[in-house]
């Protein structure tokens, strides 16, 4: 296992199974120490720049708190300050920030922006979200499953809804770790074809089971984890009416959940559009772990930051 220090965190595919497991181990340890109120100054005097093209409650709060709790600082830069590729070239942003901060987190629309930033930056770049991947979210999700189920192996994970960036990263992580993951989306809204092909290829070596099933009732049958996300992601608002019609059969409600295992947990990366992809009854029900899942973004990202910046 190579050193984490100085590496980018752009795609879970860039890390081995052992490395992903070590990040999760570190996250659990940091969470334990926070609970015991033990001060951890692993990133003392370190500064992380937060580049936001898309707003977010959980991403901003979790990264800012992560740096604070590790003894460092975070500097928020919104679209008005930066204007990636418009007000200023991404190359120039990367080179300037690299002379002033110790790491850069970017939450953007196009995945190409993440790749270009990382290409020119001389400090680690963390993908806080792009249109293709959401790796930090999935690290928090894996942490949640591990806490709630005691393991990641020998579980059936089922993602229902839109084959978006969250779904893509879940498929990637499952292939790397050798997990069983079923994906159920309307046929025209499948996960990225390139991501799926890569995951299927790796699964032959890792022992993962990656399955697409258009019928959500069949997909969630005996599932241990039922995961959903919004049907209309930020930037796709013009497609709202069309998408809603296609996704109606994919709502995670009590009827659909009854097809899953009796002790299945329900996940949603939030923000949730209650009454669309998930009902209040399920979101607020005893099987829901969505708020623990949101909190674990903090702990997973602390681990990533501690390892690549510390």
PDB file of C-alpha atoms in Angstrom:
ATOM      1  CA  UNK A   1       0.000   0.000   0.000  1.00  0.00           C
ATOM      2  CA  UNK A   2       1.600   3.241  -1.126  1.00  0.00           C
ATOM      3  CA  UNK A   3       1.659   6.382   0.991  1.00  0.00           C
ATOM      4  CA  UNK A   4      -1.414   8.596   0.937  1.00  0.00           C
ATOM      5  CA  UNK A   5       0.507  11.822   1.517  1.00  0.00           C
ATOM      6  CA  UNK A   6       0.273  14.284  -1.349  1.00  0.00           C
ATOM      7  CA  UNK A   7      -2.158  12.214  -3.443  1.00  0.00           C
ATOM      8  CA  UNK A   8      -5.350  13.516  -5.030  1.00  0.00           C
ATOM      9  CA  UNK A   9      -8.742  12.088  -4.063  1.00  0.00           C
ATOM     10  CA  UNK A  10     -10.696  12.311  -7.312  1.00  0.00           C
ATOM     11  CA  UNK A  11     -12.101   8.848  -7.966  1.00  0.00           C
ATOM     12  CA  UNK A  12     -12.320   5.768  -5.733  1.00  0.00           C
ATOM     13  CA  UNK A  13     -10.934   3.816  -8.691  1.00  0.00           C
ATOM     14  CA  UNK A  14      -7.546   5.451  -7.972  1.00  0.00           C
ATOM     15  CA  UNK A  15      -7.255   3.515  -4.709  1.00  0.00           C
ATOM     16  CA  UNK A  16      -6.870  -0.166  -3.886  1.00  0.00           C
ATOM     17  CA  UNK A  17      -9.170  -2.223  -1.699  1.00  0.00           C
ATOM     18  CA  UNK A  18      -6.609  -2.110   1.107  1.00  0.00           C
ATOM     19  CA  UNK A  19      -6.326   1.672   0.847  1.00  0.00           C
ATOM     20  CA  UNK A  20     -10.102   2.196   0.933  1.00  0.00           C
ATOM     21  CA  UNK A  21     -10.348  -0.088   3.966  1.00  0.00           C
ATOM     22  CA  UNK A  22      -7.565   1.845   5.683  1.00  0.00           C
ATOM     23  CA  UNK A  23      -9.360   5.148   5.084  1.00  0.00           C
ATOM     24  CA  UNK A  24     -12.491   3.669   6.666  1.00  0.00           C
ATOM     25  CA  UNK A  25     -10.455   2.343   9.612  1.00  0.00           C
ATOM     26  CA  UNK A  26      -8.951   5.804  10.085  1.00  0.00           C
ATOM     27  CA  UNK A  27     -12.404   7.401   9.910  1.00  0.00           C
ATOM     28  CA  UNK A  28     -13.728   5.114  12.640  1.00  0.00           C
ATOM     29  CA  UNK A  29     -10.711   5.875  14.830  1.00  0.00           C
ATOM     30  CA  UNK A  30     -11.058   9.639  14.353  1.00  0.00           C
ATOM     31  CA  UNK A  31     -14.775   9.397  15.106  1.00  0.00           C
ATOM     32  CA  UNK A  32     -14.008   7.470  18.302  1.00  0.00           C
ATOM     33  CA  UNK A  33     -11.486  10.069  19.419  1.00  0.00           C
ATOM     34  CA  UNK A  34     -13.942  12.886  18.735  1.00  0.00           C
ATOM     35  CA  UNK A  35     -16.517  11.093  20.897  1.00  0.00           C
ATOM     36  CA  UNK A  36     -13.915  10.875  23.684  1.00  0.00           C
ATOM     37  CA  UNK A  37     -13.191  14.601  23.185  1.00  0.00           C
ATOM     38  CA  UNK A  38      -9.523  13.908  22.415  1.00  0.00           C
ATOM     39  CA  UNK A  39      -7.818  16.803  20.635  1.00  0.00           C
ATOM     40  CA  UNK A  40      -6.266  15.830  17.320  1.00  0.00           C
ATOM     41  CA  UNK A  41      -3.998  18.420  15.711  1.00  0.00           C
ATOM     42  CA  UNK A  42      -2.849  16.372  12.719  1.00  0.00           C
ATOM     43  CA  UNK A  43      -3.345  19.312  10.340  1.00  0.00           C
ATOM     44  CA  UNK A  44      -2.133  22.158  12.523  1.00  0.00           C
ATOM     45  CA  UNK A  45      -1.422  25.273  10.398  1.00  0.00           C
ATOM     46  CA  UNK A  46      -2.689  23.493   7.257  1.00  0.00           C
ATOM     47  CA  UNK A  47      -5.182  25.348   5.041  1.00  0.00           C
ATOM     48  CA  UNK A  48      -7.706  23.788   2.663  1.00  0.00           C
ATOM     49  CA  UNK A  49      -9.263  25.905  -0.088  1.00  0.00           C
ATOM     50  CA  UNK A  50     -12.916  25.068  -0.783  1.00  0.00           C
ATOM     51  CA  UNK A  51     -13.899  25.848  -4.386  1.00  0.00           C
ATOM     52  CA  UNK A  52     -17.661  25.818  -4.849  1.00  0.00           C
ATOM     53  CA  UNK A  53     -19.447  26.130  -8.189  1.00  0.00           C
ATOM     54  CA  UNK A  54     -22.487  24.326  -6.733  1.00  0.00           C
ATOM     55  CA  UNK A  55     -23.884  25.135  -3.278  1.00  0.00           C
ATOM     56  CA  UNK A  56     -24.120  22.473  -0.581  1.00  0.00           C
ATOM     57  CA  UNK A  57     -25.023  22.267   3.088  1.00  0.00           C
ATOM     58  CA  UNK A  58     -23.276  18.990   3.941  1.00  0.00           C
ATOM     59  CA  UNK A  59     -20.164  19.402   1.789  1.00  0.00           C
ATOM     60  CA  UNK A  60     -19.281  22.850   3.100  1.00  0.00           C
ATOM     61  CA  UNK A  61     -20.048  22.187   6.756  1.00  0.00           C
ATOM     62  CA  UNK A  62     -18.361  18.785   6.828  1.00  0.00           C
ATOM     63  CA  UNK A  63     -15.136  19.977   5.160  1.00  0.00           C
ATOM     64  CA  UNK A  64     -14.896  23.136   7.248  1.00  0.00           C
ATOM     65  CA  UNK A  65     -15.509  21.203  10.466  1.00  0.00           C
ATOM     66  CA  UNK A  66     -13.118  18.449   9.403  1.00  0.00           C
ATOM     67  CA  UNK A  67     -10.267  20.934   9.034  1.00  0.00           C
ATOM     68  CA  UNK A  68     -11.193  22.698  12.280  1.00  0.00           C
ATOM     69  CA  UNK A  69     -11.326  19.446  14.267  1.00  0.00           C
ATOM     70  CA  UNK A  70      -7.953  18.374  12.846  1.00  0.00           C
ATOM     71  CA  UNK A  71      -6.347  21.677  13.869  1.00  0.00           C
ATOM     72  CA  UNK A  72      -6.342  23.295  10.418  1.00  0.00           C
ATOM     73  CA  UNK A  73      -8.417  25.905   8.618  1.00  0.00           C
ATOM     74  CA  UNK A  74     -10.692  26.019   5.577  1.00  0.00           C
ATOM     75  CA  UNK A  75     -11.096  28.920   3.165  1.00  0.00           C
ATOM     76  CA  UNK A  76     -14.429  29.110   1.317  1.00  0.00           C
ATOM     77  CA  UNK A  77     -14.340  30.366  -2.281  1.00  0.00           C
ATOM     78  CA  UNK A  78     -17.720  30.653  -3.995  1.00  0.00           C
ATOM     79  CA  UNK A  79     -18.463  31.054  -7.708  1.00  0.00           C
ATOM     80  CA  UNK A  80     -18.386  34.856  -7.392  1.00  0.00           C
ATOM     81  CA  UNK A  81     -14.787  34.798  -6.130  1.00  0.00           C
ATOM     82  CA  UNK A  82     -13.455  32.270  -8.620  1.00  0.00           C
ATOM     83  CA  UNK A  83     -15.575  31.800 -11.751  1.00  0.00           C
ATOM     84  CA  UNK A  84     -13.685  28.693 -12.896  1.00  0.00           C
ATOM     85  CA  UNK A  85     -12.841  28.848 -16.571  1.00  0.00           C
ATOM     86  CA  UNK A  86     -14.828  32.079 -17.002  1.00  0.00           C
ATOM     87  CA  UNK A  87     -13.458  34.848 -14.830  1.00  0.00           C
ATOM     88  CA  UNK A  88     -10.137  33.043 -14.611  1.00  0.00           C
ATOM     89  CA  UNK A  89      -8.570  30.020 -16.295  1.00  0.00           C
ATOM     90  CA  UNK A  90      -8.595  26.812 -14.235  1.00  0.00           C
ATOM     91  CA  UNK A  91      -4.843  26.486 -14.815  1.00  0.00           C
ATOM     92  CA  UNK A  92      -4.234  29.896 -13.225  1.00  0.00           C
ATOM     93  CA  UNK A  93      -6.523  29.127 -10.275  1.00  0.00           C
ATOM     94  CA  UNK A  94      -4.645  25.882  -9.655  1.00  0.00           C
ATOM     95  CA  UNK A  95      -1.183  27.431  -9.858  1.00  0.00           C
ATOM     96  CA  UNK A  96      -2.041  30.431  -7.680  1.00  0.00           C
ATOM     97  CA  UNK A  97      -3.782  28.441  -4.962  1.00  0.00           C
ATOM     98  CA  UNK A  98      -0.963  25.882  -4.912  1.00  0.00           C
ATOM     99  CA  UNK A  99       1.378  28.656  -3.723  1.00  0.00           C
ATOM    100  CA  UNK A 100      -0.917  29.646  -0.855  1.00  0.00           C
ATOM    101  CA  UNK A 101      -2.790  26.617   0.499  1.00  0.00           C
ATOM    102  CA  UNK A 102      -2.026  22.997   1.347  1.00  0.00           C
ATOM    103  CA  UNK A 103      -4.938  21.380  -0.487  1.00  0.00           C
ATOM    104  CA  UNK A 104      -7.928  22.159  -2.681  1.00  0.00           C
ATOM    105  CA  UNK A 105     -11.455  20.732  -2.510  1.00  0.00           C
ATOM    106  CA  UNK A 106     -13.583  21.396  -5.570  1.00  0.00           C
ATOM    107  CA  UNK A 107     -17.357  20.973  -5.962  1.00  0.00           C
ATOM    108  CA  UNK A 108     -18.175  21.590  -9.585  1.00  0.00           C
ATOM    109  CA  UNK A 109     -20.427  20.696 -12.504  1.00  0.00           C
ATOM    110  CA  UNK A 110     -18.018  19.182 -15.039  1.00  0.00           C
ATOM    111  CA  UNK A 111     -15.663  16.361 -14.043  1.00  0.00           C
ATOM    112  CA  UNK A 112     -13.191  17.768 -16.560  1.00  0.00           C
ATOM    113  CA  UNK A 113     -12.784  20.773 -14.234  1.00  0.00           C
ATOM    114  CA  UNK A 114     -11.594  18.476 -11.450  1.00  0.00           C
ATOM    115  CA  UNK A 115      -9.124  16.748 -13.740  1.00  0.00           C
ATOM    116  CA  UNK A 116      -7.739  20.013 -15.132  1.00  0.00           C
ATOM    117  CA  UNK A 117      -7.375  21.511 -11.667  1.00  0.00           C
ATOM    118  CA  UNK A 118      -5.508  18.424 -10.463  1.00  0.00           C
ATOM    119  CA  UNK A 119      -3.311  18.432 -13.557  1.00  0.00           C
ATOM    120  CA  UNK A 120      -1.937  21.897 -12.772  1.00  0.00           C
ATOM    121  CA  UNK A 121      -2.124  22.007  -8.972  1.00  0.00           C
ATOM    122  CA  UNK A 122       0.973  21.075  -7.010  1.00  0.00           C
ATOM    123  CA  UNK A 123      -1.063  20.356  -3.863  1.00  0.00           C
ATOM    124  CA  UNK A 124      -3.639  17.549  -3.375  1.00  0.00           C
ATOM    125  CA  UNK A 125      -7.031  18.023  -5.014  1.00  0.00           C
ATOM    126  CA  UNK A 126     -10.181  16.466  -3.538  1.00  0.00           C
ATOM    127  CA  UNK A 127     -13.291  15.882  -5.615  1.00  0.00           C
ATOM    128  CA  UNK A 128     -16.164  17.198  -3.477  1.00  0.00           C
ATOM    129  CA  UNK A 129     -18.578  16.434  -6.332  1.00  0.00           C
ATOM    130  CA  UNK A 130     -18.642  16.474 -10.116  1.00  0.00           C
ATOM    131  CA  UNK A 131     -21.212  15.388 -12.678  1.00  0.00           C
ATOM    132  CA  UNK A 132     -19.465  12.011 -12.972  1.00  0.00           C
ATOM    133  CA  UNK A 133     -18.346  11.086  -9.451  1.00  0.00           C
ATOM    134  CA  UNK A 134     -19.081  11.813  -5.783  1.00  0.00           C
ATOM    135  CA  UNK A 135     -16.346   9.791  -4.030  1.00  0.00           C
ATOM    136  CA  UNK A 136     -16.412  11.547  -0.634  1.00  0.00           C
ATOM    137  CA  UNK A 137     -20.131  10.829  -0.344  1.00  0.00           C
ATOM    138  CA  UNK A 138     -19.581   7.148  -0.972  1.00  0.00           C
ATOM    139  CA  UNK A 139     -16.793   6.954   1.614  1.00  0.00           C
ATOM    140  CA  UNK A 140     -19.254   8.301   4.180  1.00  0.00           C
ATOM    141  CA  UNK A 141     -21.837   5.801   2.940  1.00  0.00           C
ATOM    142  CA  UNK A 142     -19.455   2.851   3.268  1.00  0.00           C
ATOM    143  CA  UNK A 143     -18.609   4.005   6.779  1.00  0.00           C
ATOM    144  CA  UNK A 144     -22.324   4.077   7.628  1.00  0.00           C
ATOM    145  CA  UNK A 145     -22.970   0.582   6.257  1.00  0.00           C
ATOM    146  CA  UNK A 146     -19.963  -0.776   8.137  1.00  0.00           C
ATOM    147  CA  UNK A 147     -21.191   0.775  11.387  1.00  0.00           C
ATOM    148  CA  UNK A 148     -24.793  -0.365  10.975  1.00  0.00           C
ATOM    149  CA  UNK A 149     -24.165  -3.836   9.568  1.00  0.00           C
ATOM    150  CA  UNK A 150     -20.774  -4.581  11.085  1.00  0.00           C
ATOM    151  CA  UNK A 151     -19.312  -5.409   7.681  1.00  0.00           C
ATOM    152  CA  UNK A 152     -19.388  -4.562   3.985  1.00  0.00           C
ATOM    153  CA  UNK A 153     -19.043  -8.074   2.606  1.00  0.00           C
ATOM    154  CA  UNK A 154     -21.904 -10.545   2.173  1.00  0.00           C
ATOM    155  CA  UNK A 155     -24.499  -7.791   1.887  1.00  0.00           C
ATOM    156  CA  UNK A 156     -26.805  -6.901  -0.966  1.00  0.00           C
ATOM    157  CA  UNK A 157     -26.767  -3.167  -1.679  1.00  0.00           C
ATOM    158  CA  UNK A 158     -29.441  -1.791  -3.981  1.00  0.00           C
ATOM    159  CA  UNK A 159     -29.448   1.690  -5.506  1.00  0.00           C
ATOM    160  CA  UNK A 160     -32.842   2.806  -6.841  1.00  0.00           C
ATOM    161  CA  UNK A 161     -33.453   5.917  -8.953  1.00  0.00           C
ATOM    162  CA  UNK A 162     -31.153   7.951 -11.182  1.00  0.00           C
ATOM    163  CA  UNK A 163     -27.836   6.557 -12.420  1.00  0.00           C
ATOM    164  CA  UNK A 164     -26.079   9.755 -11.352  1.00  0.00           C
ATOM    165  CA  UNK A 165     -22.684  10.642  -9.875  1.00  0.00           C
ATOM    166  CA  UNK A 166     -23.532   9.006  -6.527  1.00  0.00           C
ATOM    167  CA  UNK A 167     -24.578   5.826  -8.282  1.00  0.00           C
ATOM    168  CA  UNK A 168     -21.421   5.873 -10.418  1.00  0.00           C
ATOM    169  CA  UNK A 169     -19.145   6.133  -7.390  1.00  0.00           C
ATOM    170  CA  UNK A 170     -21.079   3.424  -5.535  1.00  0.00           C
ATOM    171  CA  UNK A 171     -20.597   1.085  -8.494  1.00  0.00           C
ATOM    172  CA  UNK A 172     -16.875   1.908  -8.590  1.00  0.00           C
ATOM    173  CA  UNK A 173     -16.439   1.334  -4.846  1.00  0.00           C
ATOM    174  CA  UNK A 174     -18.335  -1.950  -5.026  1.00  0.00           C
ATOM    175  CA  UNK A 175     -16.095  -3.190  -7.828  1.00  0.00           C
ATOM    176  CA  UNK A 176     -12.931  -2.231  -5.921  1.00  0.00           C
ATOM    177  CA  UNK A 177     -14.082  -3.783  -2.646  1.00  0.00           C
ATOM    178  CA  UNK A 178     -15.730  -6.877  -4.107  1.00  0.00           C
ATOM    179  CA  UNK A 179     -19.274  -6.050  -2.966  1.00  0.00           C
ATOM    180  CA  UNK A 180     -22.696  -7.040  -4.309  1.00  0.00           C
ATOM    181  CA  UNK A 181     -24.539  -4.015  -5.678  1.00  0.00           C
ATOM    182  CA  UNK A 182     -27.727  -3.918  -7.715  1.00  0.00           C
ATOM    183  CA  UNK A 183     -28.757  -0.810  -9.645  1.00  0.00           C
ATOM    184  CA  UNK A 184     -32.339  -0.120 -10.671  1.00  0.00           C
ATOM    185  CA  UNK A 185     -32.995   2.889 -12.887  1.00  0.00           C
ATOM    186  CA  UNK A 186     -35.233   3.673 -15.848  1.00  0.00           C
ATOM    187  CA  UNK A 187     -33.403   2.285 -18.924  1.00  0.00           C
ATOM    188  CA  UNK A 188     -32.612   5.759 -20.299  1.00  0.00           C
ATOM    189  CA  UNK A 189     -31.082   6.873 -16.962  1.00  0.00           C
ATOM    190  CA  UNK A 190     -28.532   4.114 -16.367  1.00  0.00           C
ATOM    191  CA  UNK A 191     -25.142   4.820 -14.755  1.00  0.00           C
ATOM    192  CA  UNK A 192     -22.352   6.097 -16.991  1.00  0.00           C
ATOM    193  CA  UNK A 193     -21.540   3.428 -19.601  1.00  0.00           C
ATOM    194  CA  UNK A 194     -17.773   3.856 -19.223  1.00  0.00           C
ATOM    195  CA  UNK A 195     -17.962   3.541 -15.441  1.00  0.00           C
ATOM    196  CA  UNK A 196     -20.163   0.445 -15.717  1.00  0.00           C
ATOM    197  CA  UNK A 197     -17.861  -1.242 -18.215  1.00  0.00           C
ATOM    198  CA  UNK A 198     -14.819  -0.524 -16.022  1.00  0.00           C
ATOM    199  CA  UNK A 199     -16.602  -1.892 -12.938  1.00  0.00           C
ATOM    200  CA  UNK A 200     -17.698  -5.078 -14.712  1.00  0.00           C
ATOM    201  CA  UNK A 201     -14.119  -5.684 -15.845  1.00  0.00           C
ATOM    202  CA  UNK A 202     -12.658  -5.193 -12.365  1.00  0.00           C
ATOM    203  CA  UNK A 203     -15.403  -7.316 -10.796  1.00  0.00           C
ATOM    204  CA  UNK A 204     -14.011 -10.378 -12.545  1.00  0.00           C
ATOM    205  CA  UNK A 205     -10.860  -9.951 -10.439  1.00  0.00           C
ATOM    206  CA  UNK A 206     -12.329  -8.576  -7.205  1.00  0.00           C
ATOM    207  CA  UNK A 207     -15.278 -10.969  -7.000  1.00  0.00           C
ATOM    208  CA  UNK A 208     -17.809  -8.136  -6.959  1.00  0.00           C
ATOM    209  CA  UNK A 209     -21.344  -8.689  -8.219  1.00  0.00           C
ATOM    210  CA  UNK A 210     -22.632  -5.667 -10.140  1.00  0.00           C
ATOM    211  CA  UNK A 211     -26.158  -6.113 -11.496  1.00  0.00           C
ATOM    212  CA  UNK A 212     -28.534  -3.861 -13.455  1.00  0.00           C
ATOM    213  CA  UNK A 213     -32.248  -4.577 -13.025  1.00  0.00           C
ATOM    214  CA  UNK A 214     -34.808  -2.176 -14.454  1.00  0.00           C
ATOM    215  CA  UNK A 215     -37.612  -3.503 -12.230  1.00  0.00           C
ATOM    216  CA  UNK A 216     -37.120  -1.942  -8.759  1.00  0.00           C
ATOM    217  CA  UNK A 217     -39.237  -4.604  -7.028  1.00  0.00           C
ATOM    218  CA  UNK A 218     -36.939  -7.338  -8.314  1.00  0.00           C
ATOM    219  CA  UNK A 219     -33.809  -5.315  -7.598  1.00  0.00           C
ATOM    220  CA  UNK A 220     -34.587  -4.651  -3.917  1.00  0.00           C
ATOM    221  CA  UNK A 221     -35.664  -8.226  -3.170  1.00  0.00           C
ATOM    222  CA  UNK A 222     -33.863  -9.285   0.046  1.00  0.00           C
ATOM    223  CA  UNK A 223     -31.577  -6.246  -0.118  1.00  0.00           C
ATOM    224  CA  UNK A 224     -29.708  -5.331   3.079  1.00  0.00           C
ATOM    225  CA  UNK A 225     -29.245  -1.709   1.991  1.00  0.00           C
ATOM    226  CA  UNK A 226     -31.720   0.333  -0.063  1.00  0.00           C
ATOM    227  CA  UNK A 227     -30.202   3.575  -1.348  1.00  0.00           C
ATOM    228  CA  UNK A 228     -31.831   6.386  -3.311  1.00  0.00           C
ATOM    229  CA  UNK A 229     -31.100   9.954  -4.393  1.00  0.00           C
ATOM    230  CA  UNK A 230     -32.912  12.853  -6.050  1.00  0.00           C
ATOM    231  CA  UNK A 231     -34.366  12.279  -9.495  1.00  0.00           C
ATOM    232  CA  UNK A 232     -33.488  15.774 -10.728  1.00  0.00           C
ATOM    233  CA  UNK A 233     -29.946  16.776  -9.846  1.00  0.00           C
ATOM    234  CA  UNK A 234     -28.739  20.365  -9.709  1.00  0.00           C
ATOM    235  CA  UNK A 235     -28.283  21.653 -13.254  1.00  0.00           C
ATOM    236  CA  UNK A 236     -30.962  19.365 -14.729  1.00  0.00           C
ATOM    237  CA  UNK A 237     -33.997  21.374 -13.620  1.00  0.00           C
ATOM    238  CA  UNK A 238     -35.139  21.838 -17.249  1.00  0.00           C
ATOM    239  CA  UNK A 239     -35.715  18.062 -17.415  1.00  0.00           C
ATOM    240  CA  UNK A 240     -37.964  18.014 -14.341  1.00  0.00           C
ATOM    241  CA  UNK A 241     -41.319  17.128 -15.926  1.00  0.00           C
ATOM    242  CA  UNK A 242     -39.838  14.438 -18.180  1.00  0.00           C
ATOM    243  CA  UNK A 243     -37.802  12.873 -15.400  1.00  0.00           C
ATOM    244  CA  UNK A 244     -40.671  12.765 -12.920  1.00  0.00           C
ATOM    245  CA  UNK A 245     -42.770  10.719 -15.338  1.00  0.00           C
ATOM    246  CA  UNK A 246     -39.978   8.192 -15.903  1.00  0.00           C
ATOM    247  CA  UNK A 247     -39.037   7.854 -12.239  1.00  0.00           C
ATOM    248  CA  UNK A 248     -42.446   7.499 -10.559  1.00  0.00           C
ATOM    249  CA  UNK A 249     -42.205   3.672 -10.340  1.00  0.00           C
ATOM    250  CA  UNK A 250     -38.829   4.046  -8.580  1.00  0.00           C
ATOM    251  CA  UNK A 251     -40.040   5.800  -5.442  1.00  0.00           C
ATOM    252  CA  UNK A 252     -38.688   4.245  -2.244  1.00  0.00           C
ATOM    253  CA  UNK A 253     -41.898   3.816  -0.260  1.00  0.00           C
ATOM    254  CA  UNK A 254     -43.153   1.280   2.274  1.00  0.00           C
ATOM    255  CA  UNK A 255     -44.385  -1.072  -0.468  1.00  0.00           C
ATOM    256  CA  UNK A 256     -41.008  -1.180  -2.199  1.00  0.00           C
ATOM    257  CA  UNK A 257     -39.126  -1.436   1.112  1.00  0.00           C
ATOM    258  CA  UNK A 258     -41.241  -4.453   2.085  1.00  0.00           C
ATOM    259  CA  UNK A 259     -39.471  -6.393  -0.693  1.00  0.00           C
ATOM    260  CA  UNK A 260     -36.093  -5.866   0.998  1.00  0.00           C
ATOM    261  CA  UNK A 261     -34.682  -7.781   3.959  1.00  0.00           C
ATOM    262  CA  UNK A 262     -36.576  -7.266   7.208  1.00  0.00           C
ATOM    263  CA  UNK A 263     -33.593  -5.500   8.792  1.00  0.00           C
ATOM    264  CA  UNK A 264     -32.629  -3.493   5.681  1.00  0.00           C
ATOM    265  CA  UNK A 265     -31.373   0.040   6.180  1.00  0.00           C
ATOM    266  CA  UNK A 266     -32.477   2.957   4.002  1.00  0.00           C
ATOM    267  CA  UNK A 267     -29.967   5.527   2.751  1.00  0.00           C
ATOM    268  CA  UNK A 268     -30.237   8.874   0.970  1.00  0.00           C
ATOM    269  CA  UNK A 269     -27.305  11.246   0.418  1.00  0.00           C
ATOM    270  CA  UNK A 270     -29.580  14.314   0.731  1.00  0.00           C
ATOM    271  CA  UNK A 271     -30.948  16.839   0.035  1.00  0.00           C
ATOM    272  CA  UNK A 272     -34.121  14.772  -0.244  1.00  0.00           C
ATOM    273  CA  UNK A 273     -37.219  15.696  -2.204  1.00  0.00           C
ATOM    274  CA  UNK A 274     -39.751  14.127   0.112  1.00  0.00           C
ATOM    275  CA  UNK A 275     -42.734  12.752  -1.726  1.00  0.00           C
ATOM    276  CA  UNK A 276     -40.728  12.174  -4.907  1.00  0.00           C
ATOM    277  CA  UNK A 277     -37.857   9.685  -4.661  1.00  0.00           C
ATOM    278  CA  UNK A 278     -38.642   8.830  -1.021  1.00  0.00           C
ATOM    279  CA  UNK A 279     -41.702   9.106   1.195  1.00  0.00           C
ATOM    280  CA  UNK A 280     -41.850  10.704   4.638  1.00  0.00           C
ATOM    281  CA  UNK A 281     -42.871   7.342   6.073  1.00  0.00           C
ATOM    282  CA  UNK A 282     -39.607   5.750   4.936  1.00  0.00           C
ATOM    283  CA  UNK A 283     -37.336   8.780   5.402  1.00  0.00           C
ATOM    284  CA  UNK A 284     -38.469   9.184   9.016  1.00  0.00           C
ATOM    285  CA  UNK A 285     -38.977   5.480   9.656  1.00  0.00           C
ATOM    286  CA  UNK A 286     -37.002   3.119  11.913  1.00  0.00           C
ATOM    287  CA  UNK A 287     -34.962   1.691   9.035  1.00  0.00           C
ATOM    288  CA  UNK A 288     -33.700   5.086   7.879  1.00  0.00           C
ATOM    289  CA  UNK A 289     -30.058   5.957   8.607  1.00  0.00           C
ATOM    290  CA  UNK A 290     -29.947   9.118   6.485  1.00  0.00           C
ATOM    291  CA  UNK A 291     -28.898  11.445   9.306  1.00  0.00           C
ATOM    292  CA  UNK A 292     -26.125   9.152  10.538  1.00  0.00           C
ATOM    293  CA  UNK A 293     -25.088   8.928   6.890  1.00  0.00           C
ATOM    294  CA  UNK A 294     -24.931  12.732   6.641  1.00  0.00           C
ATOM    295  CA  UNK A 295     -22.814  12.953   9.806  1.00  0.00           C
ATOM    296  CA  UNK A 296     -20.391  10.341   8.511  1.00  0.00           C
ATOM    297  CA  UNK A 297     -19.412  12.631   5.654  1.00  0.00           C
ATOM    298  CA  UNK A 298     -17.520  14.561   8.335  1.00  0.00           C
ATOM    299  CA  UNK A 299     -15.657  11.543   9.682  1.00  0.00           C
ATOM    300  CA  UNK A 300     -14.841  10.021   6.290  1.00  0.00           C
ATOM    301  CA  UNK A 301     -13.521  13.325   4.981  1.00  0.00           C
ATOM    302  CA  UNK A 302     -11.461  13.859   8.128  1.00  0.00           C
ATOM    303  CA  UNK A 303      -9.751  10.572   7.384  1.00  0.00           C
ATOM    304  CA  UNK A 304      -9.085  11.527   3.769  1.00  0.00           C
ATOM    305  CA  UNK A 305      -7.716  14.920   4.764  1.00  0.00           C
ATOM    306  CA  UNK A 306      -5.578  13.537   7.596  1.00  0.00           C
ATOM    307  CA  UNK A 307      -4.005  10.946   5.311  1.00  0.00           C
ATOM    308  CA  UNK A 308      -3.286  13.062   2.227  1.00  0.00           C
ATOM    309  CA  UNK A 309      -2.446  16.373   3.935  1.00  0.00           C
ATOM    310  CA  UNK A 310      -0.995  15.141   7.242  1.00  0.00           C
TER     311      UNK A 310
END
